[in-house]
C-alpha cells in the first residue's frame, strides 16, 4: 500500500510508485519526501505523515543535502542534467548502515518543467558498511567507488580485470562479482596462475586424456569443465607463461578448447575474471605479455584501493577480521590500538593487517587488544615494519596515482570523461590530479 507522507501529494502520482518492484519514494525539487511504496516501508521503515521529512535527513541523518555534506547528490545531478542519475550511497536502515544503489528519475509537468522525482533504492548485498565476517566491508569514498563498479558490472558477462597491490582483496572482489551476477548459482573456479609451469597450467585448465603424458593414467577433466556455466577466476594472470597465453587467447576468441592429448573440440561457457598486482602495460611493452590478450581480458578494469588509501575503513576492517579469527572468543580492540594500526603503511594491505591481528589474538592475555599488544605484533617483524615506514611517503603515493591514471587514460584511448568515470572522480579532479602530479615530477 502506498504511504502518502505530505498532504499536498497527488494520490495518482503516489500510486505510480507501486509499479516498481524495489523500494521507491516520490520527492519534490526541495528534497521533501511526498510518498513511498510498500517495498520501501518493508526495507527501510515507515516515514510519519506530514513530518516535512527530507531525503537526506531520512537516509543519512544529514542537516543539509548530500552534495553539501561531501557526497554525490543524485537529485542535484538530475536537476542539472534533466536525465536519470545513479549513485551508490550508504543509507540508514533498520539493520544498520547499508550500501544502496540509488537511481533518480525526473518527472516533467505538462509545461515541460521538472516537477517531481522518483528515487529507486536497491540494497547492495555484496558489501557491508557494518561489521561482517562474510562480506567486503568499508564506507570510505575509495571503497564505495569499488562497490559501485562491482555492482554495475556484475549483471553483465563482461570480462573484468581486477588491478591493485597484493593483499587488497581481489579474490573477495571476484567472488562478489560472481555472486551478484547471473551465474551466481553456478561454480566460481579459481586458477592460481603464479608458479605454474606451462605444461601443468594447460593440464589444470583444459584437462587431459589417458596417455597424454607420463603419469596420465586416466582421463582428468580440467577446471574449465568444472566452471561450466559459472565463472573462471584467473588470479595473478600476469604470471601466465607466454606459450600458454597463446592458448588462453584462442580459448577466449573461439570459446572452445581441447584437453591435452585429445583431438576432440569442446565448448566452454564461463564468465572471465582476471586479477594481477603487476603492471600489465609494462609487461606488454617488454614483450612479456601478449598485447592482444591484454585487450581481450581488460574489457572492464577495476582498481582495488590500497589499505592506506582507505584508512578510515581500518577500524571496521580490523574488527570484522578479528571477529572472524576469534570465533567464539569475544575480543575488544581499543581505540589506542586502532590509532596505532592507522599509522602503519601496510604494504601487504589487508593480508598484512590480518597477520598482525592473528598475532594479537595469540599475544593478548585477556579479551582486550590494546596498543601495547599491537606494538609487540609489529616488533615481531621489524625488517618489514622498517621497510614499510621508509616507503610511506607522499611522493610515493603520488607516483602510484599518476601511474594508475595514466594507465587508465591509455585504456580509454585518451577519453578523460570515461577515465574519470571508471576512477570514480570528476573530470575536473582528473585534470587537477594529473596536473599536480606532473608538476611535482
mmCIF file of N, CA, C and O in Angstrom, residues 27-86:
data_model
loop_
_atom_site.group_PDB
_atom_site.id
_atom_site.type_symbol
_atom_site.label_atom_id
_atom_site.label_comp_id
_atom_site.label_asym_id
_atom_site.label_seq_id
_atom_site.Cartn_x
_atom_site.Cartn_y
_atom_site.Cartn_z
ATOM 1 N N UNK A 27 9.590 12.520 -4.546
ATOM 2 C CA UNK A 27 10.121 13.726 -3.910
ATOM 3 C C UNK A 27 9.833 14.944 -4.765
ATOM 4 O O UNK A 27 9.629 14.839 -5.981
ATOM 5 N N UNK A 28 9.865 16.119 -4.118
ATOM 6 C CA UNK A 28 9.795 17.359 -4.882
ATOM 7 C C UNK A 28 11.205 17.922 -5.053
ATOM 8 O O UNK A 28 12.188 17.325 -4.589
ATOM 9 N N UNK A 29 11.320 19.077 -5.706
ATOM 10 C CA UNK A 29 12.628 19.651 -6.014
ATOM 11 C C UNK A 29 13.359 20.163 -4.781
ATOM 12 O O UNK A 29 14.553 20.464 -4.846
ATOM 13 N N UNK A 30 12.645 20.240 -3.649
ATOM 14 C CA UNK A 30 13.258 20.711 -2.404
ATOM 15 C C UNK A 30 13.653 19.543 -1.493
ATOM 16 O O UNK A 30 13.800 19.727 -0.281
ATOM 17 N N UNK A 31 13.793 18.364 -2.067
ATOM 18 C CA UNK A 31 14.244 17.167 -1.349
ATOM 19 C C UNK A 31 13.194 16.625 -0.381
ATOM 20 O O UNK A 31 13.476 15.729 0.412
ATOM 21 N N UNK A 32 11.975 17.152 -0.421
ATOM 22 C CA UNK A 32 10.933 16.727 0.502
ATOM 23 C C UNK A 32 10.317 15.414 0.013
ATOM 24 O O UNK A 32 9.950 15.284 -1.154
ATOM 25 N N UNK A 33 10.202 14.438 0.911
ATOM 26 C CA UNK A 33 9.605 13.147 0.561
ATOM 27 C C UNK A 33 8.088 13.284 0.612
ATOM 28 O O UNK A 33 7.519 13.667 1.637
ATOM 29 N N UNK A 34 7.429 12.939 -0.506
ATOM 30 C CA UNK A 34 5.982 13.096 -0.623
ATOM 31 C C UNK A 34 5.244 11.782 -0.396
ATOM 32 O O UNK A 34 4.137 11.776 0.147
ATOM 33 N N UNK A 35 5.866 10.658 -0.832
ATOM 34 C CA UNK A 35 5.205 9.360 -0.690
ATOM 35 C C UNK A 35 6.240 8.254 -0.828
ATOM 36 O O UNK A 35 7.342 8.468 -1.345
ATOM 37 N N UNK A 36 5.874 7.064 -0.368
ATOM 38 C CA UNK A 36 6.741 5.889 -0.521
ATOM 39 C C UNK A 36 5.875 4.686 -0.841
ATOM 40 O O UNK A 36 4.679 4.670 -0.534
ATOM 41 N N UNK A 37 6.489 3.687 -1.481
ATOM 42 C CA UNK A 37 5.717 2.481 -1.793
ATOM 43 C C UNK A 37 5.869 1.448 -0.681
ATOM 44 O O UNK A 37 6.650 1.618 0.271
ATOM 45 N N UNK A 38 5.141 0.352 -0.818
ATOM 46 C CA UNK A 38 5.143 -0.692 0.219
ATOM 47 C C UNK A 38 6.520 -1.331 0.349
ATOM 48 O O UNK A 38 6.949 -1.683 1.452
ATOM 49 N N UNK A 39 7.221 -1.474 -0.789
ATOM 50 C CA UNK A 39 8.558 -2.088 -0.751
ATOM 51 C C UNK A 39 9.523 -1.227 0.057
ATOM 52 O O UNK A 39 10.409 -1.743 0.745
ATOM 53 N N UNK A 40 9.358 0.097 0.000
ATOM 54 C CA UNK A 40 10.219 0.986 0.784
ATOM 55 C C UNK A 40 9.958 0.782 2.281
ATOM 56 O O UNK A 40 10.883 0.691 3.088
ATOM 57 N N UNK A 41 8.688 0.716 2.651
ATOM 58 C CA UNK A 41 8.336 0.521 4.067
ATOM 59 C C UNK A 41 8.903 -0.796 4.576
ATOM 60 O O UNK A 41 9.434 -0.872 5.690
ATOM 61 N N UNK A 42 8.828 -1.845 3.748
ATOM 62 C CA UNK A 42 9.349 -3.150 4.152
ATOM 63 C C UNK A 42 10.861 -3.108 4.385
ATOM 64 O O UNK A 42 11.375 -3.770 5.305
ATOM 65 N N UNK A 43 11.577 -2.354 3.563
ATOM 66 C CA UNK A 43 13.044 -2.344 3.633
ATOM 67 C C UNK A 43 13.599 -1.297 4.595
ATOM 68 O O UNK A 43 14.586 -1.550 5.294
ATOM 69 N N UNK A 44 12.986 -0.118 4.609
ATOM 70 C CA UNK A 44 13.568 0.998 5.360
ATOM 71 C C UNK A 44 12.690 1.534 6.484
ATOM 72 O O UNK A 44 13.119 2.380 7.261
ATOM 73 N N UNK A 45 11.454 1.056 6.574
ATOM 74 C CA UNK A 45 10.565 1.523 7.627
ATOM 75 C C UNK A 45 9.638 2.620 7.139
ATOM 76 O O UNK A 45 9.843 3.235 6.088
ATOM 77 N N UNK A 46 8.622 2.882 7.910
ATOM 78 C CA UNK A 46 7.604 3.866 7.539
ATOM 79 C C UNK A 46 8.028 5.268 7.949
ATOM 80 O O UNK A 46 8.610 5.477 9.006
ATOM 81 N N UNK A 47 7.746 6.240 7.080
ATOM 82 C CA UNK A 47 8.008 7.653 7.374
ATOM 83 C C UNK A 47 6.700 8.278 7.821
ATOM 84 O O UNK A 47 5.678 8.167 7.129
ATOM 85 N N UNK A 48 6.705 8.914 8.980
ATOM 86 C CA UNK A 48 5.478 9.505 9.524
ATOM 87 C C UNK A 48 4.931 10.578 8.598
ATOM 88 O O UNK A 48 5.683 11.328 7.971
ATOM 89 N N UNK A 49 3.595 10.650 8.503
ATOM 90 C CA UNK A 49 2.937 11.609 7.617
ATOM 91 C C UNK A 49 3.099 13.041 8.119
ATOM 92 O O UNK A 49 3.193 13.297 9.328
ATOM 93 N N UNK A 50 3.155 13.970 7.150
ATOM 94 C CA UNK A 50 3.211 15.410 7.429
ATOM 95 C C UNK A 50 4.358 15.800 8.356
ATOM 96 O O UNK A 50 4.211 16.670 9.225
ATOM 97 N N UNK A 51 5.509 15.146 8.206
ATOM 98 C CA UNK A 51 6.684 15.496 9.016
ATOM 99 C C UNK A 51 7.615 16.456 8.287
ATOM 100 O O UNK A 51 8.565 16.966 8.881
ATOM 101 N N UNK A 52 7.341 16.671 6.991
ATOM 102 C CA UNK A 52 8.241 17.529 6.212
ATOM 103 C C UNK A 52 9.617 16.923 6.069
ATOM 104 O O UNK A 52 10.623 17.624 5.949
ATOM 105 N N UNK A 53 9.673 15.580 6.064
ATOM 106 C CA UNK A 53 10.961 14.889 6.035
ATOM 107 C C UNK A 53 11.650 15.078 4.690
ATOM 108 O O UNK A 53 11.028 15.012 3.631
ATOM 109 N N UNK A 54 12.941 15.308 4.752
ATOM 110 C CA UNK A 54 13.752 15.422 3.549
ATOM 111 C C UNK A 54 14.546 14.125 3.365
ATOM 112 O O UNK A 54 14.885 13.450 4.335
ATOM 113 N N UNK A 55 14.860 13.811 2.103
ATOM 114 C CA UNK A 55 15.530 12.542 1.815
ATOM 115 C C UNK A 55 16.872 12.426 2.527
ATOM 116 O O UNK A 55 17.230 11.368 3.036
ATOM 117 N N UNK A 56 17.621 13.528 2.588
ATOM 118 C CA UNK A 56 18.943 13.464 3.218
ATOM 119 C C UNK A 56 18.849 13.283 4.730
ATOM 120 O O UNK A 56 19.753 12.729 5.357
ATOM 121 N N UNK A 57 17.749 13.731 5.331
ATOM 122 C CA UNK A 57 17.558 13.519 6.769
ATOM 123 C C UNK A 57 17.217 12.059 7.058
ATOM 124 O O UNK A 57 17.777 11.443 7.965
ATOM 125 N N UNK A 58 16.306 11.510 6.264
ATOM 126 C CA UNK A 58 15.838 10.145 6.487
ATOM 127 C C UNK A 58 16.930 9.124 6.159
ATOM 128 O O UNK A 58 17.171 8.175 6.911
ATOM 129 N N UNK A 59 17.614 9.317 5.030
ATOM 130 C CA UNK A 59 18.582 8.325 4.569
ATOM 131 C C UNK A 59 19.924 8.408 5.279
ATOM 132 O O UNK A 59 20.572 7.389 5.500
ATOM 133 N N UNK A 60 20.359 9.642 5.608
ATOM 134 C CA UNK A 60 21.713 9.835 6.129
ATOM 135 C C UNK A 60 21.783 10.494 7.502
ATOM 136 O O UNK A 60 22.830 10.457 8.141
ATOM 137 N N UNK A 61 20.706 11.121 7.921
ATOM 138 C CA UNK A 61 20.762 11.879 9.172
ATOM 139 C C UNK A 61 21.447 13.217 9.013
ATOM 140 O O UNK A 61 21.887 13.828 9.995
ATOM 141 N N UNK A 62 21.559 13.711 7.764
ATOM 142 C CA UNK A 62 22.207 14.996 7.498
ATOM 143 C C UNK A 62 21.230 16.146 7.734
ATOM 144 O O UNK A 62 20.011 15.984 7.645
ATOM 145 N N UNK A 63 21.806 17.328 7.981
ATOM 146 C CA UNK A 63 21.011 18.554 8.084
ATOM 147 C C UNK A 63 20.954 19.295 6.756
ATOM 148 O O UNK A 63 20.179 20.251 6.607
ATOM 149 N N UNK A 64 21.781 18.890 5.816
ATOM 150 C CA UNK A 64 21.874 19.547 4.512
ATOM 151 C C UNK A 64 21.882 18.477 3.427
ATOM 152 O O UNK A 64 22.157 17.303 3.706
ATOM 153 N N UNK A 65 21.599 18.859 2.163
ATOM 154 C CA UNK A 65 21.661 17.881 1.077
ATOM 155 C C UNK A 65 23.029 17.227 0.967
ATOM 156 O O UNK A 65 24.047 17.777 1.402
ATOM 157 N N UNK A 66 23.048 16.047 0.355
ATOM 158 C CA UNK A 66 24.267 15.230 0.296
ATOM 159 C C UNK A 66 25.452 15.963 -0.311
ATOM 160 O O UNK A 66 26.583 15.813 0.148
ATOM 161 N N UNK A 67 25.201 16.758 -1.379
ATOM 162 C CA UNK A 67 26.321 17.422 -2.037
ATOM 163 C C UNK A 67 26.924 18.526 -1.174
ATOM 164 O O UNK A 67 28.017 19.003 -1.453
ATOM 165 N N UNK A 68 26.227 18.925 -0.114
ATOM 166 C CA UNK A 68 26.782 19.882 0.845
ATOM 167 C C UNK A 68 27.423 19.176 2.036
ATOM 168 O O UNK A 68 27.965 19.825 2.921
ATOM 169 N N UNK A 69 27.330 17.857 2.035
ATOM 170 C CA UNK A 69 27.903 17.058 3.123
ATOM 171 C C UNK A 69 29.033 16.169 2.618
ATOM 172 O O UNK A 69 29.421 15.216 3.282
ATOM 173 N N UNK A 70 29.542 16.482 1.416
ATOM 174 C CA UNK A 70 30.695 15.756 0.899
ATOM 175 C C UNK A 70 30.377 14.532 0.076
ATOM 176 O O UNK A 70 31.274 13.750 -0.244
ATOM 177 N N UNK A 71 29.095 14.322 -0.275
ATOM 178 C CA UNK A 71 28.719 13.162 -1.080
ATOM 179 C C UNK A 71 28.050 13.615 -2.368
ATOM 180 O O UNK A 71 27.582 14.745 -2.488
ATOM 181 N N UNK A 72 27.993 12.706 -3.334
ATOM 182 C CA UNK A 72 27.287 12.998 -4.580
ATOM 183 C C UNK A 72 25.787 13.008 -4.308
ATOM 184 O O UNK A 72 25.267 12.163 -3.575
ATOM 185 N N UNK A 73 25.085 13.976 -4.886
ATOM 186 C CA UNK A 73 23.638 14.079 -4.697
ATOM 187 C C UNK A 73 22.947 13.781 -6.016
ATOM 188 O O UNK A 73 23.058 14.557 -6.971
ATOM 189 N N UNK A 74 22.216 12.680 -6.118
ATOM 190 C CA UNK A 74 21.572 12.343 -7.391
ATOM 191 C C UNK A 74 20.487 13.339 -7.791
ATOM 192 O O UNK A 74 20.276 13.577 -8.978
ATOM 193 N N UNK A 75 19.798 13.934 -6.793
ATOM 194 C CA UNK A 75 18.739 14.884 -7.134
ATOM 195 C C UNK A 75 19.334 16.151 -7.753
ATOM 196 O O UNK A 75 18.830 16.653 -8.765
ATOM 197 N N UNK A 76 20.419 16.646 -7.163
ATOM 198 C CA UNK A 76 21.074 17.833 -7.719
ATOM 199 C C UNK A 76 21.588 17.543 -9.123
ATOM 200 O O UNK A 76 21.455 18.365 -10.043
ATOM 201 N N UNK A 77 22.161 16.334 -9.318
ATOM 202 C CA UNK A 77 22.677 15.957 -10.640
ATOM 203 C C UNK A 77 21.542 15.801 -11.646
ATOM 204 O O UNK A 77 21.663 16.215 -12.807
ATOM 205 N N UNK A 78 20.425 15.223 -11.207
ATOM 206 C CA UNK A 78 19.266 15.025 -12.070
ATOM 207 C C UNK A 78 18.649 16.366 -12.464
ATOM 208 O O UNK A 78 18.241 16.563 -13.609
ATOM 209 N N UNK A 79 18.606 17.281 -11.515
ATOM 210 C CA UNK A 79 18.059 18.607 -11.795
ATOM 211 C C UNK A 79 18.917 19.348 -12.816
ATOM 212 O O UNK A 79 18.421 20.087 -13.660
ATOM 213 N N UNK A 80 20.235 19.113 -12.766
ATOM 214 C CA UNK A 80 21.153 19.786 -13.678
ATOM 215 C C UNK A 80 21.137 19.151 -15.070
ATOM 216 O O UNK A 80 21.153 19.852 -16.084
ATOM 217 N N UNK A 81 21.082 17.805 -15.131
ATOM 218 C CA UNK A 81 21.150 17.127 -16.424
ATOM 219 C C UNK A 81 19.795 16.965 -17.096
ATOM 220 O O UNK A 81 19.701 16.882 -18.323
ATOM 221 N N UNK A 82 18.746 16.886 -16.278
ATOM 222 C CA UNK A 82 17.418 16.638 -16.826
ATOM 223 C C UNK A 82 17.173 15.191 -17.173
ATOM 224 O O UNK A 82 16.125 14.832 -17.709
ATOM 225 N N UNK A 83 18.141 14.332 -16.854
ATOM 226 C CA UNK A 83 18.020 12.905 -17.143
ATOM 227 C C UNK A 83 18.168 12.107 -15.845
ATOM 228 O O UNK A 83 18.532 12.652 -14.801
ATOM 229 N N UNK A 84 17.906 10.812 -15.937
ATOM 230 C CA UNK A 84 18.048 9.972 -14.752
ATOM 231 C C UNK A 84 19.513 9.925 -14.325
ATOM 232 O O UNK A 84 20.421 9.985 -15.152
ATOM 233 N N UNK A 85 19.745 9.827 -13.036
ATOM 234 C CA UNK A 85 21.085 9.780 -12.472
ATOM 235 C C UNK A 85 21.169 8.612 -11.502
ATOM 236 O O UNK A 85 20.157 8.189 -10.926
ATOM 237 N N UNK A 86 22.397 8.119 -11.328
ATOM 238 C CA UNK A 86 22.594 6.938 -10.488
ATOM 239 C C UNK A 86 23.832 7.127 -9.625
ATOM 240 O O UNK A 86 24.835 7.670 -10.084
#
